[in-house]
PDB file of C-alpha atoms in Angstrom:
ATOM      1  CA  MET A   1      19.716   9.802  -6.985  1.00 43.00           C
ATOM      2  CA  LYS A   2      16.664  10.000  -4.731  1.00 56.00           C
ATOM      3  CA  THR A   3      15.678   7.127  -2.495  1.00 59.00           C
ATOM      4  CA  LEU A   4      12.090   5.967  -2.615  1.00 67.00           C
ATOM      5  CA  ARG A   5      10.407   5.692   0.760  1.00 70.00           C
ATOM      6  CA  ASP A   6       9.153   2.269   1.773  1.00 74.00           C
ATOM      7  CA  TYR A   7       7.593   0.871   4.902  1.00 83.00           C
ATOM      8  CA  THR A   8       7.487  -2.572   6.492  1.00 86.00           C
ATOM      9  CA  LEU A   9       4.445  -3.200   8.675  1.00 86.00           C
ATOM     10  CA  ASN A  10       4.734  -5.698  11.520  1.00 86.00           C
ATOM     11  CA  VAL A  11       1.306  -7.238  11.947  1.00 88.00           C
ATOM     12  CA  SER A  12       0.854  -9.575  14.907  1.00 84.00           C
ATOM     13  CA  LEU A  13      -2.828 -10.310  14.180  1.00 83.00           C
ATOM     14  CA  GLY A  14      -2.219 -11.265  10.539  1.00 86.00           C
ATOM     15  CA  ALA A  15      -2.437  -9.473   7.214  1.00 90.00           C
ATOM     16  CA  PRO A  16      -6.227  -9.792   6.714  1.00 92.00           C
ATOM     17  CA  VAL A  17      -6.903  -8.061  10.063  1.00 92.00           C
ATOM     18  CA  ALA A  18      -4.396  -5.291   9.276  1.00 94.00           C
ATOM     19  CA  ILE A  19      -5.764  -4.793   5.758  1.00 95.00           C
ATOM     20  CA  ALA A  20      -9.326  -4.564   7.095  1.00 96.00           C
ATOM     21  CA  ALA A  21      -8.185  -1.969   9.653  1.00 95.00           C
ATOM     22  CA  ILE A  22      -6.400   0.070   6.971  1.00 96.00           C
ATOM     23  CA  GLU A  23      -9.418  -0.193   4.685  1.00 96.00           C
ATOM     24  CA  SER A  24     -11.676   1.120   7.465  1.00 96.00           C
ATOM     25  CA  ARG A  25      -9.506   4.240   7.773  1.00 94.00           C
ATOM     26  CA  LEU A  26      -9.236   5.263   4.110  1.00 96.00           C
ATOM     27  CA  THR A  27      -9.972   8.955   3.450  1.00 92.00           C
ATOM     28  CA  ASN A  28      -9.246  11.720   0.919  1.00 92.00           C
ATOM     29  CA  GLY A  29      -9.985   9.649  -2.171  1.00 96.00           C
ATOM     30  CA  TRP A  30      -8.174   6.474  -1.052  1.00 97.00           C
ATOM     31  CA  TYR A  31      -9.904   3.132  -1.620  1.00 98.00           C
ATOM     32  CA  ARG A  32      -8.999  -0.539  -1.696  1.00 97.00           C
ATOM     33  CA  ASN A  33      -8.776  -1.583  -5.328  1.00 96.00           C
ATOM     34  CA  LYS A  34     -10.032  -5.169  -5.252  1.00 94.00           C
ATOM     35  CA  GLU A  35     -10.392  -5.179  -9.039  1.00 92.00           C
ATOM     36  CA  LYS A  36      -6.615  -4.840  -9.466  1.00 91.00           C
ATOM     37  CA  GLU A  37      -5.994  -7.343  -6.654  1.00 90.00           C
ATOM     38  CA  LYS A  38      -7.563 -10.048  -8.835  1.00 86.00           C
ATOM     39  CA  TYR A  39      -4.417 -10.012 -10.960  1.00 82.00           C
ATOM     40  CA  GLY A  40      -2.115 -10.333  -7.954  1.00 77.00           C
ATOM     41  CA  ASP A  41      -2.114 -14.132  -7.712  1.00 73.00           C
ATOM     42  CA  GLU A  42      -0.979 -14.533 -11.314  1.00 75.00           C
ATOM     43  CA  PHE A  43       1.690 -11.881 -10.833  1.00 75.00           C
ATOM     44  CA  ILE A  44       2.956 -13.567  -7.662  1.00 75.00           C
ATOM     45  CA  SER A  45       3.244 -16.985  -9.273  1.00 70.00           C
ATOM     46  CA  HIS A  46       5.239 -15.634 -12.232  1.00 72.00           C
ATOM     47  CA  TYR A  47       7.312 -12.795 -10.817  1.00 71.00           C
ATOM     48  CA  ARG A  48       7.334 -12.754  -7.015  1.00 73.00           C
ATOM     49  CA  PRO A  49       7.248 -16.304  -5.651  1.00 73.00           C
ATOM     50  CA  GLY A  50       8.242 -15.167  -2.129  1.00 78.00           C
ATOM     51  CA  ILE A  51       5.119 -13.036  -1.804  1.00 83.00           C
ATOM     52  CA  LEU A  52       2.088 -14.625  -0.096  1.00 85.00           C
ATOM     53  CA  SER A  53      -0.573 -12.029  -0.969  1.00 89.00           C
ATOM     54  CA  MET A  54      -0.855  -8.629  -2.622  1.00 91.00           C
ATOM     55  CA  TYR A  55      -3.193  -5.850  -1.542  1.00 94.00           C
ATOM     56  CA  CYS A  56      -3.915  -2.859  -3.748  1.00 95.00           C
ATOM     57  CA  PHE A  57      -4.914   0.645  -2.696  1.00 97.00           C
ATOM     58  CA  SER A  58      -5.638   3.458  -5.113  1.00 97.00           C
ATOM     59  CA  CYS A  59      -6.207   7.159  -4.713  1.00 97.00           C
ATOM     60  CA  THR A  60      -8.029   9.647  -6.855  1.00 96.00           C
ATOM     61  CA  GLU A  61      -6.461  12.921  -7.871  1.00 93.00           C
ATOM     62  CA  PHE A  62      -6.676  15.205  -4.850  1.00 90.00           C
ATOM     63  CA  GLY A  63      -5.095  18.650  -4.778  1.00 88.00           C
ATOM     64  CA  PRO A  64      -1.539  18.324  -6.111  1.00 88.00           C
ATOM     65  CA  ARG A  65      -1.617  14.510  -5.775  1.00 90.00           C
ATOM     66  CA  GLN A  66      -1.999  12.503  -8.976  1.00 93.00           C
ATOM     67  CA  ALA A  67      -4.289   9.484  -9.098  1.00 96.00           C
ATOM     68  CA  ALA A  68      -2.091   6.519  -8.183  1.00 96.00           C
ATOM     69  CA  THR A  69      -1.989   2.881  -7.117  1.00 94.00           C
ATOM     70  CA  LEU A  70       0.042   1.536  -4.202  1.00 94.00           C
ATOM     71  CA  TRP A  71       0.679  -2.129  -3.354  1.00 92.00           C
ATOM     72  CA  LEU A  72       1.206  -3.875  -0.022  1.00 93.00           C
ATOM     73  CA  TYR A  73       2.880  -7.288  -0.199  1.00 91.00           C
ATOM     74  CA  GLU A  74       2.479  -9.940   2.492  1.00 91.00           C
ATOM     75  CA  THR A  75       5.871 -11.581   2.894  1.00 87.00           C
ATOM     76  CA  GLY A  76       5.162 -13.921   5.808  1.00 83.00           C
ATOM     77  CA  GLY A  77       6.236 -13.729   9.411  1.00 88.00           C
ATOM     78  CA  GLY A  78       3.612 -11.072  10.099  1.00 88.00           C
ATOM     79  CA  LYS A  79       5.123  -8.596   7.627  1.00 92.00           C
ATOM     80  CA  LEU A  80       3.519  -6.357   5.028  1.00 92.00           C
ATOM     81  CA  PHE A  81       5.832  -4.417   2.737  1.00 90.00           C
ATOM     82  CA  MET A  82       4.670  -1.201   1.066  1.00 88.00           C
ATOM     83  CA  SER A  83       6.191  -0.557  -2.311  1.00 76.00           C
ATOM     84  CA  ASP A  84       5.380  -0.114  -5.982  1.00 81.00           C
ATOM     85  CA  ILE A  85       3.506   3.129  -6.496  1.00 91.00           C
ATOM     86  CA  PHE A  86       2.234   3.793 -10.000  1.00 89.00           C
ATOM     87  CA  ALA A  87       0.396   6.699 -11.622  1.00 92.00           C
ATOM     88  CA  GLU A  88      -3.105   5.812 -12.805  1.00 88.00           C
ATOM     89  CA  MET A  89      -2.709   7.766 -16.039  1.00 82.00           C
ATOM     90  CA  ASP A  90      -0.036   7.291 -18.666  1.00 76.00           C
ATOM     91  CA  THR A  91       2.299   9.548 -16.750  1.00 84.00           C
ATOM     92  CA  LYS A  92       5.275   8.757 -14.586  1.00 88.00           C
ATOM     93  CA  LEU A  93       5.499   9.793 -10.960  1.00 91.00           C
ATOM     94  CA  SER A  94       8.672  11.498  -9.807  1.00 91.00           C
ATOM     95  CA  SER A  95      10.534  10.192  -6.759  1.00 89.00           C
ATOM     96  CA  ASP A  96       9.176  13.128  -4.765  1.00 91.00           C
ATOM     97  CA  GLU A  97       5.599  12.360  -5.848  1.00 93.00           C
ATOM     98  CA  CYS A  98       6.001   8.673  -4.928  1.00 92.00           C
ATOM     99  CA  ASN A  99       7.416   9.615  -1.539  1.00 91.00           C
ATOM    100  CA  CYS A 100       4.567  12.074  -0.898  1.00 92.00           C
ATOM    101  CA  ILE A 101       1.976   9.423  -1.784  1.00 94.00           C
ATOM    102  CA  ALA A 102       3.704   6.834   0.429  1.00 93.00           C
ATOM    103  CA  GLU A 103       3.911   9.300   3.322  1.00 93.00           C
ATOM    104  CA  GLU A 104       0.269  10.329   2.915  1.00 94.00           C
ATOM    105  CA  PHE A 105      -0.895   6.702   2.895  1.00 94.00           C
ATOM    106  CA  TYR A 106       1.227   6.036   5.967  1.00 92.00           C
ATOM    107  CA  GLN A 107       0.051   9.096   7.937  1.00 93.00           C
ATOM    108  CA  HIS A 108      -3.635   9.037   6.978  1.00 93.00           C
ATOM    109  CA  CYS A 109      -4.351   5.317   6.564  1.00 94.00           C
ATOM    110  CA  ILE A 110      -1.733   3.174   8.330  1.00 92.00           C
ATOM    111  CA  VAL A 111      -1.197   5.221  11.508  1.00 91.00           C
ATOM    112  CA  PRO A 112      -4.949   5.396  12.289  1.00 93.00           C
ATOM    113  CA  ALA A 113      -5.268   1.657  11.566  1.00 93.00           C
ATOM    114  CA  ALA A 114      -2.350   0.902  13.901  1.00 89.00           C
ATOM    115  CA  GLU A 115      -4.348   2.494  16.710  1.00 87.00           C
ATOM    116  CA  ILE A 116      -7.024  -0.229  16.461  1.00 88.00           C
ATOM    117  CA  VAL A 117      -4.883  -3.299  15.708  1.00 88.00           C
ATOM    118  CA  SER A 118      -1.485  -4.400  16.915  1.00 82.00           C
ATOM    119  CA  MET A 119       0.736  -3.041  14.157  1.00 85.00           C
ATOM    120  CA  SER A 120       4.116  -1.302  14.126  1.00 84.00           C
ATOM    121  CA  VAL A 121       6.152   0.127  11.278  1.00 82.00           C
ATOM    122  CA  ASP A 122       9.849  -0.168  10.418  1.00 79.00           C
TER     123      ASP A 122
END
């Protein structure tokens, strides 16, 4: 059984600052999906009461990458947790595809953002 890659971001300046930094570094068809974020509060209250906020990022199909949505959860204590990657179409992503999308988001969006704000990754 394959393990899905996840990341925990340690954000000393707070989630909104980190999210803004990540958003400013989005490339290759990545964008912040504020439309989907609107449903986050309802989801949190019903299914994830320990989550403070949810931030959604989506990517368009690009090369071998399928269009997908990725969520960052603010869990308090200056932590953002990256998890839950879904295909945009009615297809299912394999573990390898999810890991590639997570790694791409990390390398191309999070690492550049970490250079401008105080952020580390576990």
